[in-house]
């Protein structure tokens, strides 16, 4: 079945350690996104990529890094520079955005809950 | 500012009743899109319905419909004949054209009582 995989579902790390969250999709989507969700809040965009080997910062990119070496994969690294990394992280993908009013729906993965102590 | 406002932190509704979840947005873009997503306790985001700013009719998808009032900049979600499985967080989101990124509201927690 086509979909988005995020692993692991729960992740625990010590403060000061970098950690990489996995996101894989087999939907043949060009665009991929990373969002962060804090308790009781909506999602905020961290990074997005519309095509392989290209990505842009979202609204809260500080302390995070990404790579897009393959169409199917968009890993997110939470670095030690991220001051408050404990959160729920959601990856999404969509067809490549085109000019014009018709957007493409973003499909979401199941998320990774990161706890840093 | 590209703000999405959901003014109802929590809603409690009896099963089988209809419920309206409010969403207002702020934009000066002539063309935009609005999405509603459902987030159950498991955490995944489930797409429900989409409304384009130039769509002539309000969007409908099964029990979900959108009460889109462009002049008021509101896009309220209406769920008819609510079911226990509708209990979840509901998020309204606006698509930023060009960047194709979503801006989310803070969500409404809907609880359906038997």
Coordinates of C-alpha atoms in Angstrom, one line a residue:
Chain A
X1 CA 0.0 0.0 0.0
X2 CA 1.2 3.5 -0.8
X3 CA 1.9 5.8 2.1
X4 CA 4.3 7.6 4.4
X5 CA 6.4 5.9 7.0
X6 CA 7.9 7.6 10.0
X7 CA 10.1 5.7 12.4
X8 CA 10.4 5.3 15.2
X9 CA 7.0 6.2 16.7
X10 CA 8.6 7.2 20.0
X11 CA 12.2 8.5 20.4
X12 CA 14.1 9.3 23.6
X13 CA 17.3 11.3 23.7
X14 CA 19.6 13.0 26.1
X15 CA 20.0 16.7 25.9
X16 CA 23.0 17.7 23.7
X17 CA 22.6 14.8 21.3
X18 CA 21.7 15.2 17.7
X19 CA 18.9 12.9 16.5
X20 CA 17.6 12.0 13.1
X21 CA 13.9 11.3 12.3
X22 CA 13.1 9.2 9.3
X23 CA 10.5 9.9 6.7
X24 CA 9.9 7.7 3.7
X25 CA 7.1 7.9 1.1
X26 CA 6.2 5.6 -1.8
X27 CA 3.5 7.9 -3.3
X28 CA 5.8 9.2 -6.0
X29 CA 5.4 12.7 -4.6
X30 CA 7.9 15.4 -5.4
X31 CA 7.2 17.6 -2.4
X32 CA 7.9 16.7 1.2
X33 CA 7.4 18.7 4.4
X34 CA 8.3 18.5 8.1
X35 CA 6.0 20.0 10.8
X36 CA 6.3 20.3 14.5
X37 CA 3.3 20.1 16.9
X38 CA 3.4 21.1 20.5
X39 CA 0.7 20.0 23.0
X40 CA -2.6 21.8 22.3
X41 CA -1.2 23.6 19.3
X42 CA -1.4 23.5 15.6
X43 CA 1.3 22.4 13.3
X44 CA 4.2 24.6 12.4
X45 CA 6.4 24.2 9.3
X46 CA 10.1 23.4 9.9
X47 CA 11.4 22.6 6.4
X48 CA 10.0 21.7 3.0
X49 CA 11.4 20.4 -0.3
X50 CA 9.7 20.6 -3.6
X51 CA 12.2 18.5 -5.5
X52 CA 15.3 16.3 -4.9
X53 CA 18.4 18.1 -3.8
X54 CA 16.5 21.3 -3.0
X55 CA 14.8 22.4 0.3
X56 CA 13.7 25.6 1.9
X57 CA 13.3 26.8 5.5
X58 CA 9.9 27.0 7.0
X59 CA 8.8 29.2 9.9
X60 CA 10.8 27.5 12.7
X61 CA 13.9 26.0 11.0
X62 CA 16.5 27.1 13.7
X63 CA 18.1 24.1 15.3
X64 CA 17.0 21.7 12.5
X65 CA 18.6 20.4 9.3
X66 CA 17.3 18.2 6.4
X67 CA 18.6 16.5 3.3
X68 CA 16.8 15.4 0.2
X69 CA 19.1 13.0 -1.7
X70 CA 16.3 10.7 -2.9
X71 CA 12.7 11.4 -3.9
X72 CA 11.4 9.0 -1.4
X73 CA 13.3 10.2 1.7
X74 CA 13.4 13.4 3.6
X75 CA 15.2 12.9 7.0
X76 CA 15.1 15.6 9.7
X77 CA 18.0 16.1 12.1
X78 CA 17.2 17.7 15.4
X79 CA 20.5 19.3 16.5
X80 CA 21.7 20.2 20.0
X81 CA 21.1 23.8 19.0
X82 CA 17.3 23.3 19.1
X83 CA 16.4 24.8 22.5
X84 CA 13.2 22.9 23.1
X85 CA 13.2 19.8 20.9
X86 CA 10.6 17.7 22.8
X87 CA 7.5 17.7 20.5
X88 CA 5.5 15.6 18.0
X89 CA 7.0 15.6 14.5
X90 CA 4.9 15.0 11.4
X91 CA 6.2 14.4 7.9
X92 CA 4.0 15.1 4.9
X93 CA 4.2 14.8 1.1
X94 CA 2.3 16.0 -1.9
X95 CA 2.5 16.3 -5.7
X96 CA 4.8 19.1 -6.8
X97 CA 3.1 22.5 -6.4
X98 CA 2.1 24.0 -9.7
X99 CA 1.2 27.6 -10.5
X100 CA -2.5 28.4 -10.3
X101 CA -5.2 28.1 -7.8
X102 CA -5.5 24.3 -7.5
X103 CA -3.4 22.9 -4.7
X104 CA -2.5 19.4 -3.9
X105 CA -3.5 17.8 -0.7
X106 CA -0.7 17.0 1.7
X107 CA -0.6 13.4 3.0
X108 CA 0.7 12.9 6.5
X109 CA 2.7 10.2 8.1
X110 CA 1.9 8.8 11.6
X111 CA 4.4 11.0 13.3
X112 CA 7.3 10.6 15.7
X113 CA 7.1 11.7 19.3
X114 CA 10.5 12.9 20.5
X115 CA 11.3 13.4 24.1
X116 CA 14.6 15.0 25.1
X117 CA 15.7 14.9 28.8
Chain B
X1 CA -0.1 38.1 8.8
X2 CA -1.3 34.7 7.5
X3 CA -3.2 33.8 10.6
X4 CA -5.8 31.1 11.0
X5 CA -8.1 31.4 14.0
X6 CA -10.1 28.7 15.6
X7 CA -12.0 30.2 18.5
X8 CA -13.4 27.0 20.0
X9 CA -10.8 25.1 22.1
X10 CA -13.3 22.4 22.8
X11 CA -16.8 21.3 21.7
X12 CA -19.1 18.7 23.2
X13 CA -21.9 17.3 21.1
X14 CA -24.5 14.6 21.4
X15 CA -24.2 11.7 19.0
X16 CA -26.2 12.1 15.8
X17 CA -26.4 15.9 16.2
X18 CA -24.8 18.2 13.7
X19 CA -21.8 20.3 14.7
X20 CA -20.1 23.4 13.3
X21 CA -16.4 24.1 13.9
X22 CA -15.4 27.7 13.3
X23 CA -12.4 28.9 11.3
X24 CA -11.5 32.4 10.2
X25 CA -8.5 33.5 8.3
X26 CA -6.5 36.5 7.4
X27 CA -5.2 37.1 3.9
X28 CA -4.8 39.6 1.2
X29 CA -4.1 37.0 -1.5
X30 CA -6.7 36.9 -4.3
X31 CA -6.4 33.2 -4.6
X32 CA -6.1 30.7 -1.8
X33 CA -7.2 27.3 -0.5
X34 CA -8.5 26.2 2.8
X35 CA -8.2 22.7 4.2
X36 CA -9.7 20.8 7.2
X37 CA -7.8 18.0 8.8
X38 CA -8.8 15.5 11.6
X39 CA -6.3 14.3 14.1
X40 CA -7.4 11.4 16.3
X41 CA -5.6 10.5 19.5
X42 CA -3.2 8.3 17.5
X43 CA -1.7 11.5 16.0
X44 CA -2.0 11.1 12.3
X45 CA -3.5 13.9 10.3
X46 CA -6.4 12.9 8.1
X47 CA -7.5 15.2 5.2
X48 CA -11.3 15.9 5.3
X49 CA -12.2 18.6 2.9
X50 CA -10.8 21.4 0.7
X51 CA -12.3 24.7 -0.4
X52 CA -10.8 27.0 -3.1
X53 CA -11.4 30.7 -2.9
X54 CA -12.7 30.8 -6.4
X55 CA -15.0 27.7 -6.1
X56 CA -18.5 28.7 -6.9
X57 CA -20.1 26.2 -4.4
X58 CA -19.4 25.1 -0.9
X59 CA -17.3 21.9 -0.7
X60 CA -19.0 18.7 0.5
X61 CA -17.5 15.3 1.2
X62 CA -20.0 12.8 2.7
X63 CA -21.0 14.0 6.1
X64 CA -18.6 16.9 5.9
X65 CA -19.4 20.3 4.4
X66 CA -17.8 23.7 4.4
X67 CA -19.8 26.9 5.1
X68 CA -17.5 29.2 3.1
X69 CA -18.2 32.9 3.5
X70 CA -15.5 34.7 1.6
X71 CA -16.5 38.3 2.5
X72 CA -16.3 37.3 6.2
X73 CA -13.1 35.3 5.6
X74 CA -14.6 32.3 7.3
X75 CA -14.6 28.6 6.4
X76 CA -16.6 26.7 9.0
X77 CA -16.7 22.9 9.0
X78 CA -20.1 21.3 9.4
X79 CA -20.3 17.6 10.4
X80 CA -23.8 16.2 10.0
X81 CA -25.1 13.2 12.0
X82 CA -22.1 13.1 14.3
X83 CA -20.7 9.7 15.4
X84 CA -18.6 8.6 18.3
X85 CA -15.6 8.1 15.9
X86 CA -15.7 11.8 15.1
X87 CA -14.2 12.6 18.5
X88 CA -10.8 14.1 17.6
X89 CA -8.9 17.4 17.2
X90 CA -9.8 19.3 14.1
X91 CA -7.5 21.7 12.3
X92 CA -8.2 24.4 9.8
X93 CA -5.3 25.3 7.5
X94 CA -4.7 27.8 4.7
X95 CA -2.4 27.1 1.8
X96 CA 0.1 29.8 1.1
X97 CA 0.2 30.1 -2.7
X98 CA 3.6 29.9 -4.3
X99 CA 5.3 28.3 -1.3
X100 CA 2.5 25.7 -1.2
X101 CA 2.9 25.5 2.6
X102 CA 0.1 25.1 5.0
X103 CA -0.5 27.4 8.0
X104 CA -2.6 25.8 10.7
X105 CA -5.0 27.1 13.3
X106 CA -4.7 25.9 16.9
X107 CA -7.4 23.4 16.5
X108 CA -10.7 22.4 18.2
X109 CA -11.1 19.3 20.3
X110 CA -14.4 17.7 19.5
X111 CA -16.0 15.2 21.8
X112 CA -19.0 13.3 20.8
X113 CA -21.1 12.0 23.7
X114 CA -23.2 8.8 23.4

